[in-house]
Amino acid sequence: MAPIIVDSAVEKDNLFIPLIDFSLFLSGTPAEKKSTADTLLSGFQQAGFIYLKNHGIPRAQVSRVFASSAAFFARPQPQKDALAWYSPEANRGYTAHGREKVTQLADKGDVEALRAAVPDLKESLEIGREGEEGLPNMWPSCFDDEGQVFKDVMLEFFDCCKDLHMQVMRAVAMGLGIEEAWFDGFTDGGDNTLRLLHYPEVKRGVFRRKDGLEQVRAGEHTDYGSITLLFQDDRGGLQVLSPNGNFIDATPIPDTIVINAGDLLARWSNDTIKSTKHRVVEPPLKEGQEVGDVYPARYSVAYFCNPNFDRFIDAIPGTYEETGKKYEGVNSGEYLVRRLAVTY
Ligand code: FYU
Ligand code: NI
């Protein structure tokens, strides 16, 4: 076989994130399909992150989602507040963040001081599987026709992302050397969360505080589920923790999706796949910008994929036989709700 040459999206500080042409998995020869699956899996095993190009979701559709998202966040605050996120079980609705951060402070004066000093750095709208009994999505369609279009755009996108989750997990299966459809019965439910994110523009000084208050757009964390599909604009700011322990810029590449493995997939794979810490910080300043300038807004769209909530997640065949299982099995939905209840 010819040697496989792997393009890199990020290569720094021992962090190697492959840039994968997914069309070779979706419609390549059997050999191309297998080598693409192998590269994808090894990206998840080594970095916990991959970039996907030619992923099959049309650019025009992604653009529509971003335009609809920006229009949504431009709505009057009372409209957004009327769609508030209402429970970890639902994980649906609007969140003007900062809230979860300030609640860690016990003293009321501290809370108010922090609120005054640090503007909200992100707001989001979470959308779950539509039609779930008792857990309604919070749509702006109640306000106007534009809100109805928004709903249509997001539901169509939700389904495309659900399909991509299934395909990526098929590639993981092929990479692992198990039946390609092995995960299908875990990914066909669509128990996923589409999160629209808006990081408003901020003055540069906000990220340069000297009083010990760490101010980033999103603090370091790992994701919870199987994989996350991240669509970012061209602002930058996402950083991924390298094996050496430094945060490295995951620079946006047009028309790609950044995909990272979550904690439940790491657990499922007996830790053969990594769920890597990441965060969002101030983007690198563009040339000519100076102190006192503002950092422009950043929009991103994260699609958090989860195994079907009614499935039991126990070590994947081939990942534990030699070493033994590191974790007990866990129900997917219970695991997710437990994780969400801690953060909110
Ligand atoms: N919300 N899943 C995640 C997450 C937030 O992984 C989710 O539903 C991480 O920030
Ligand atoms: Ni994340």
Short mmCIF file of C-alpha atoms and ligand atoms in Angstrom, two decimals:
data_model
loop_
_atom_site.label_atom_id
_atom_site.label_comp_id
_atom_site.label_asym_id
_atom_site.label_seq_id
_atom_site.Cartn_x
_atom_site.Cartn_y
_atom_site.Cartn_z
CA MET A 1 0.00 0.00 0.00
CA ALA A 2 1.10 3.53 -0.70
CA PRO A 3 2.09 5.52 2.37
CA ILE A 4 -0.75 7.58 3.75
CA ILE A 5 -0.12 11.28 3.85
CA VAL A 6 -2.19 13.05 6.45
CA ASP A 7 -2.86 16.78 6.13
CA SER A 8 -2.74 18.69 9.35
CA ALA A 9 -5.08 21.46 10.48
CA VAL A 10 -3.03 22.18 13.59
CA GLU A 11 0.51 21.03 14.27
CA LYS A 12 2.19 22.55 17.29
CA ASP A 13 3.49 21.63 20.73
CA ASN A 14 2.90 17.91 20.09
CA LEU A 15 -0.72 18.62 19.19
CA PHE A 16 -1.45 17.18 15.75
CA ILE A 17 -5.02 17.66 14.52
CA PRO A 18 -5.64 15.99 11.17
CA LEU A 19 -7.58 17.69 8.37
CA ILE A 20 -9.73 14.95 6.88
CA ASP A 21 -11.40 14.83 3.49
CA PHE A 22 -14.60 13.09 4.51
CA SER A 23 -15.78 12.62 0.91
CA LEU A 24 -13.25 9.78 0.76
CA PHE A 25 -15.17 8.01 3.50
CA LEU A 26 -18.62 8.85 2.14
CA SER A 27 -17.94 8.00 -1.50
CA GLY A 28 -14.35 6.81 -1.93
CA THR A 29 -12.99 3.42 -2.87
CA PRO A 30 -12.94 0.76 -0.14
CA ALA A 31 -9.24 1.48 0.43
CA GLU A 32 -9.83 5.24 0.65
CA LYS A 33 -12.72 4.68 2.98
CA LYS A 34 -10.67 2.51 5.31
CA SER A 35 -7.65 4.80 5.41
CA THR A 36 -9.91 7.82 6.07
CA ALA A 37 -11.56 5.94 8.93
CA ASP A 38 -8.14 5.06 10.34
CA THR A 39 -6.97 8.67 10.21
CA LEU A 40 -10.18 9.91 11.80
CA LEU A 41 -9.93 7.42 14.65
CA SER A 42 -6.28 8.17 15.27
CA GLY A 43 -7.11 11.89 15.43
CA PHE A 44 -9.63 11.13 18.18
CA GLN A 45 -7.16 8.83 19.94
CA GLN A 46 -4.23 11.22 19.85
CA ALA A 47 -5.58 14.78 19.84
CA GLY A 48 -9.25 14.20 20.63
CA PHE A 49 -9.91 16.61 17.75
CA ILE A 50 -10.18 16.47 13.97
CA TYR A 51 -11.12 18.94 11.23
CA LEU A 52 -13.46 17.67 8.51
CA LYS A 53 -13.70 19.04 4.99
CA ASN A 54 -16.06 17.89 2.22
CA HIS A 55 -18.37 16.76 4.98
CA GLY A 56 -21.49 16.94 2.85
CA ILE A 57 -23.28 19.81 4.59
CA PRO A 58 -23.63 22.53 1.93
CA ARG A 59 -21.88 25.83 2.57
CA ALA A 60 -25.08 27.74 1.73
CA GLN A 61 -26.94 25.86 4.44
CA VAL A 62 -24.30 26.65 7.06
CA SER A 63 -24.43 30.32 5.98
CA ARG A 64 -28.19 30.34 6.44
CA VAL A 65 -27.80 28.93 9.93
CA PHE A 66 -25.27 31.62 10.87
CA ALA A 67 -27.43 34.40 9.41
CA SER A 68 -30.50 33.13 11.25
CA SER A 69 -28.49 32.83 14.44
CA ALA A 70 -27.25 36.42 14.21
CA ALA A 71 -30.80 37.63 13.55
CA PHE A 72 -32.03 35.69 16.55
CA PHE A 73 -29.49 37.21 18.93
CA ALA A 74 -30.31 40.68 17.57
CA ARG A 75 -33.88 40.32 18.84
CA PRO A 76 -35.00 42.46 21.78
CA GLN A 77 -33.82 41.06 25.10
CA PRO A 78 -37.38 40.54 26.45
CA GLN A 79 -38.15 38.23 23.51
CA LYS A 80 -35.05 36.17 24.19
CA ASP A 81 -35.78 36.07 27.91
CA ALA A 82 -39.25 34.76 27.16
CA LEU A 83 -37.57 31.69 25.63
CA ALA A 84 -35.42 30.95 28.69
CA TRP A 85 -33.58 27.62 29.18
CA TYR A 86 -35.71 25.80 31.74
CA SER A 87 -34.14 22.53 32.93
CA PRO A 88 -31.17 20.16 32.57
CA GLU A 89 -33.58 17.40 31.52
CA ALA A 90 -34.75 19.53 28.62
CA ASN A 91 -31.53 21.43 27.89
CA ARG A 92 -33.55 23.66 25.62
CA GLY A 93 -33.98 27.44 25.49
CA TYR A 94 -32.09 30.69 25.76
CA THR A 95 -29.27 31.39 28.21
CA ALA A 96 -27.69 34.77 28.81
CA HIS A 97 -24.56 33.31 30.38
CA GLY A 98 -22.29 34.72 33.04
CA ARG A 99 -25.04 33.66 35.38
CA GLU A 100 -23.50 30.26 36.12
CA LYS A 101 -20.14 31.91 36.76
CA VAL A 102 -21.35 34.56 39.19
CA THR A 103 -23.42 32.12 41.21
CA GLN A 104 -20.17 30.60 42.47
CA LEU A 105 -19.63 33.76 44.49
CA ALA A 106 -21.30 33.68 47.88
CA ASP A 107 -21.27 37.38 48.66
CA LYS A 108 -23.95 39.50 47.07
CA GLY A 109 -21.73 42.56 46.83
CA ASP A 110 -19.08 40.52 45.02
CA VAL A 111 -21.65 39.32 42.57
CA GLU A 112 -22.79 42.83 41.79
CA ALA A 113 -19.22 44.09 41.50
CA LEU A 114 -18.39 41.33 39.08
CA ARG A 115 -21.49 41.94 37.04
CA ALA A 116 -20.61 45.60 36.79
CA ALA A 117 -16.98 44.89 35.93
CA VAL A 118 -17.44 42.08 33.47
CA PRO A 119 -20.04 42.22 30.75
CA ASP A 120 -21.82 39.08 29.60
CA LEU A 121 -19.42 37.28 27.32
CA LYS A 122 -21.74 34.79 25.72
CA GLU A 123 -25.36 34.05 25.13
CA SER A 124 -26.77 30.89 23.63
CA LEU A 125 -29.87 29.12 22.41
CA GLU A 126 -30.14 25.35 22.85
CA ILE A 127 -32.34 23.31 20.56
CA GLY A 128 -33.08 19.65 21.24
CA ARG A 129 -34.81 16.86 19.37
CA GLU A 130 -38.12 18.30 18.23
CA GLY A 131 -41.29 16.62 19.41
CA GLU A 132 -39.97 15.21 22.69
CA GLU A 133 -42.99 14.83 24.97
CA GLY A 134 -43.05 17.49 27.69
CA LEU A 135 -39.72 19.05 26.67
CA PRO A 136 -40.59 21.68 24.08
CA ASN A 137 -38.05 23.63 22.09
CA MET A 138 -38.27 27.37 22.64
CA TRP A 139 -38.88 28.82 19.19
CA PRO A 140 -39.12 32.49 18.24
CA SER A 141 -41.85 31.40 15.81
CA CYS A 142 -44.26 32.63 18.47
CA PHE A 143 -43.20 36.19 17.60
CA ASP A 144 -43.30 36.53 13.81
CA ASP A 145 -42.77 34.94 10.39
CA GLU A 146 -39.04 35.38 10.61
CA GLY A 147 -39.17 33.26 13.73
CA GLN A 148 -40.97 30.57 11.76
CA VAL A 149 -38.26 30.62 9.10
CA PHE A 150 -35.67 30.38 11.86
CA LYS A 151 -37.39 27.25 13.16
CA ASP A 152 -37.44 25.66 9.69
CA VAL A 153 -33.77 26.46 9.09
CA MET A 154 -32.69 25.01 12.44
CA LEU A 155 -34.78 21.84 12.18
CA GLU A 156 -33.38 21.07 8.73
CA PHE A 157 -29.86 21.68 10.00
CA PHE A 158 -30.49 19.55 13.08
CA ASP A 159 -31.29 16.58 10.85
CA CYS A 160 -28.21 17.07 8.66
CA CYS A 161 -26.00 17.16 11.73
CA LYS A 162 -27.71 14.08 13.12
CA ASP A 163 -26.83 12.23 9.90
CA LEU A 164 -23.24 13.43 10.06
CA HIS A 165 -22.97 12.15 13.63
CA MET A 166 -24.03 8.72 12.36
CA GLN A 167 -21.47 8.83 9.54
CA VAL A 168 -18.60 9.94 11.77
CA MET A 169 -19.41 7.15 14.23
CA ARG A 170 -19.42 4.70 11.32
CA ALA A 171 -15.91 5.87 10.53
CA VAL A 172 -14.93 5.40 14.18
CA ALA A 173 -16.34 1.86 14.04
CA MET A 174 -14.42 1.04 10.88
CA GLY A 175 -11.26 2.48 12.42
CA LEU A 176 -11.78 0.30 15.48
CA GLY A 177 -12.22 -2.75 13.28
CA ILE A 178 -15.78 -3.50 14.39
CA GLU A 179 -18.90 -3.73 12.26
CA GLU A 180 -19.34 -0.39 10.47
CA ALA A 181 -22.96 -0.09 11.61
CA TRP A 182 -22.10 -1.00 15.19
CA PHE A 183 -23.01 2.46 16.55
CA ASP A 184 -26.11 2.99 14.37
CA GLY A 185 -28.49 1.81 17.07
CA PHE A 186 -26.88 4.35 19.39
CA THR A 187 -26.92 7.34 17.05
CA ASP A 188 -30.24 7.03 15.22
CA GLY A 189 -32.34 8.59 17.99
CA GLY A 190 -31.05 12.11 17.51
CA ASP A 191 -30.86 12.90 21.23
CA ASN A 192 -28.53 15.76 20.39
CA THR A 193 -28.35 19.46 21.18
CA LEU A 194 -27.91 22.24 18.68
CA ARG A 195 -26.39 25.25 20.44
CA LEU A 196 -26.21 28.63 18.77
CA LEU A 197 -23.59 30.84 20.38
CA HIS A 198 -23.00 34.57 20.31
CA TYR A 199 -19.97 36.10 21.95
CA PRO A 200 -20.68 39.84 21.81
CA GLU A 201 -17.94 42.29 20.91
CA VAL A 202 -15.80 43.24 23.88
CA LYS A 203 -13.26 45.92 24.65
CA ARG A 204 -9.76 44.60 24.60
CA GLY A 205 -9.17 45.56 28.23
CA VAL A 206 -11.76 43.05 29.34
CA PHE A 207 -9.31 40.25 28.60
CA ARG A 208 -6.43 42.07 30.30
CA ARG A 209 -7.65 42.31 33.86
CA LYS A 210 -5.02 42.50 36.57
CA ASP A 211 -7.23 41.78 39.57
CA GLY A 212 -7.11 38.01 39.25
CA LEU A 213 -10.45 37.67 37.54
CA GLU A 214 -9.84 35.38 34.63
CA GLN A 215 -11.90 36.62 31.75
CA VAL A 216 -12.28 34.40 28.76
CA ARG A 217 -15.14 33.95 26.36
CA ALA A 218 -15.68 30.37 27.50
CA GLY A 219 -13.70 28.70 30.27
CA GLU A 220 -11.78 25.46 29.78
CA HIS A 221 -13.90 22.33 29.76
CA THR A 222 -14.42 18.98 28.09
CA ASP A 223 -17.65 18.13 26.28
CA TYR A 224 -20.03 15.56 27.67
CA GLY A 225 -21.42 13.38 24.93
CA SER A 226 -20.11 11.31 22.02
CA ILE A 227 -18.80 13.98 19.68
CA THR A 228 -19.32 17.70 19.09
CA LEU A 229 -19.57 19.25 15.64
CA LEU A 230 -18.30 22.82 15.84
CA PHE A 231 -18.95 25.34 13.10
CA GLN A 232 -16.96 28.51 13.70
CA ASP A 233 -16.80 31.84 11.94
CA ASP A 234 -13.45 33.32 10.94
CA ARG A 235 -12.78 35.22 14.19
CA GLY A 236 -10.81 32.55 15.99
CA GLY A 237 -10.32 32.18 19.70
CA LEU A 238 -10.84 28.43 20.16
CA GLN A 239 -7.88 26.78 21.84
CA VAL A 240 -7.17 23.10 22.43
CA LEU A 241 -4.98 21.69 25.20
CA SER A 242 -1.82 20.06 23.82
CA PRO A 243 -0.25 16.88 25.22
CA ASN A 244 2.41 19.20 26.68
CA GLY A 245 -0.22 21.07 28.64
CA ASN A 246 -0.45 24.33 26.66
CA PHE A 247 -3.51 25.82 24.99
CA ILE A 248 -2.95 25.97 21.23
CA ASP A 249 -5.01 28.02 18.74
CA ALA A 250 -7.39 25.90 16.68
CA THR A 251 -7.43 28.38 13.82
CA PRO A 252 -10.61 28.47 11.75
CA ILE A 253 -10.33 26.90 8.29
CA PRO A 254 -13.17 27.92 5.93
CA ASP A 255 -15.76 25.25 5.14
CA THR A 256 -14.47 22.80 7.71
CA ILE A 257 -16.10 21.42 10.84
CA VAL A 258 -14.03 21.00 13.97
CA ILE A 259 -15.04 17.76 15.66
CA ASN A 260 -14.01 16.71 19.13
CA ALA A 261 -14.72 13.61 21.16
CA GLY A 262 -16.68 14.03 24.38
CA ASP A 263 -16.37 12.39 27.79
CA LEU A 264 -18.97 9.75 27.13
CA LEU A 265 -17.16 8.53 24.00
CA ALA A 266 -13.86 8.52 25.90
CA ARG A 267 -15.48 6.42 28.61
CA TRP A 268 -17.20 4.17 26.06
CA SER A 269 -13.84 3.56 24.36
CA ASN A 270 -12.20 2.68 27.67
CA ASP A 271 -10.13 5.87 27.34
CA THR A 272 -8.59 4.83 24.03
CA ILE A 273 -10.24 7.97 22.60
CA LYS A 274 -9.49 11.30 24.24
CA SER A 275 -11.89 13.99 25.35
CA THR A 276 -9.59 16.98 25.27
CA LYS A 277 -9.94 20.24 27.18
CA HIS A 278 -10.63 23.35 25.14
CA ARG A 279 -11.65 26.96 25.74
CA VAL A 280 -12.48 30.17 23.91
CA VAL A 281 -10.28 33.19 24.52
CA GLU A 282 -9.84 36.55 22.90
CA PRO A 283 -9.10 36.14 19.21
CA PRO A 284 -5.69 37.17 17.92
CA LEU A 285 -5.88 40.91 17.02
CA LYS A 286 -6.02 41.70 13.34
CA GLU A 287 -3.15 43.72 11.94
CA GLY A 288 -3.41 47.43 12.70
CA GLN A 289 -5.67 46.96 15.71
CA GLU A 290 -4.39 48.48 18.92
CA VAL A 291 -5.04 48.67 22.62
CA GLY A 292 -8.45 50.18 23.21
CA ASP A 293 -9.91 48.54 20.15
CA VAL A 294 -12.81 46.17 20.48
CA TYR A 295 -12.74 42.51 19.71
CA PRO A 296 -15.51 41.88 17.21
CA ALA A 297 -18.36 39.53 17.98
CA ARG A 298 -17.91 35.83 17.44
CA TYR A 299 -20.65 33.48 16.37
CA SER A 300 -20.34 29.74 16.49
CA VAL A 301 -22.65 26.77 16.24
CA ALA A 302 -22.01 23.67 18.30
CA TYR A 303 -23.92 20.46 17.73
CA PHE A 304 -23.49 18.25 20.77
CA CYS A 305 -24.07 14.62 19.82
CA ASN A 306 -25.06 11.99 22.34
CA PRO A 307 -25.77 8.28 22.26
CA ASN A 308 -29.53 7.66 22.35
CA PHE A 309 -30.64 8.58 25.84
CA ASP A 310 -32.22 5.17 26.47
CA ARG A 311 -29.03 3.23 25.69
CA PHE A 312 -26.62 1.67 28.15
CA ILE A 313 -23.01 2.71 27.47
CA ASP A 314 -20.53 -0.05 28.25
CA ALA A 315 -17.00 -0.53 26.88
CA ILE A 316 -16.91 -0.98 23.09
CA PRO A 317 -15.75 -4.42 21.88
CA GLY A 318 -12.01 -4.43 21.25
CA THR A 319 -11.22 -1.59 23.65
CA TYR A 320 -11.12 -3.44 26.97
CA GLU A 321 -10.28 -7.13 26.52
CA GLU A 322 -6.59 -6.76 27.22
CA THR A 323 -6.67 -4.07 29.88
CA GLY A 324 -10.00 -4.67 31.55
CA LYS A 325 -12.88 -2.18 31.81
CA LYS A 326 -11.94 1.08 33.50
CA TYR A 327 -15.54 2.18 34.01
CA GLU A 328 -18.90 0.75 34.87
CA GLY A 329 -21.59 1.00 32.28
CA VAL A 330 -23.89 4.01 32.46
CA ASN A 331 -27.17 5.08 30.93
CA SER A 332 -26.57 7.78 28.33
CA GLY A 333 -29.46 10.07 29.28
CA GLU A 334 -28.79 9.86 33.00
CA TYR A 335 -25.12 10.61 32.46
CA LEU A 336 -25.89 13.67 30.34
CA VAL A 337 -28.45 15.12 32.73
CA ARG A 338 -26.06 14.64 35.63
CA ARG A 339 -23.36 16.55 33.76
CA LEU A 340 -25.73 19.34 32.75
CA ALA A 341 -27.12 19.70 36.27
CA VAL A 342 -23.64 20.49 37.58
CA THR A 343 -22.93 23.29 35.13
CA TYR A 344 -26.20 25.15 35.29
N1 FYU B 1 -24.03 21.18 26.58
N2 FYU B 1 -23.14 19.17 25.90
C1 FYU B 1 -21.87 19.60 26.13
C2 FYU B 1 -21.67 20.91 26.61
C3 FYU B 1 -22.79 21.68 26.84
O1 FYU B 1 -20.89 18.86 25.90
C4 FYU B 1 -24.21 19.94 26.12
O2 FYU B 1 -25.34 19.52 25.89
C5 FYU B 1 -20.32 21.38 26.84
O3 FYU B 1 -20.09 22.56 27.05
NI NI B 2 -16.89 22.53 24.30
#
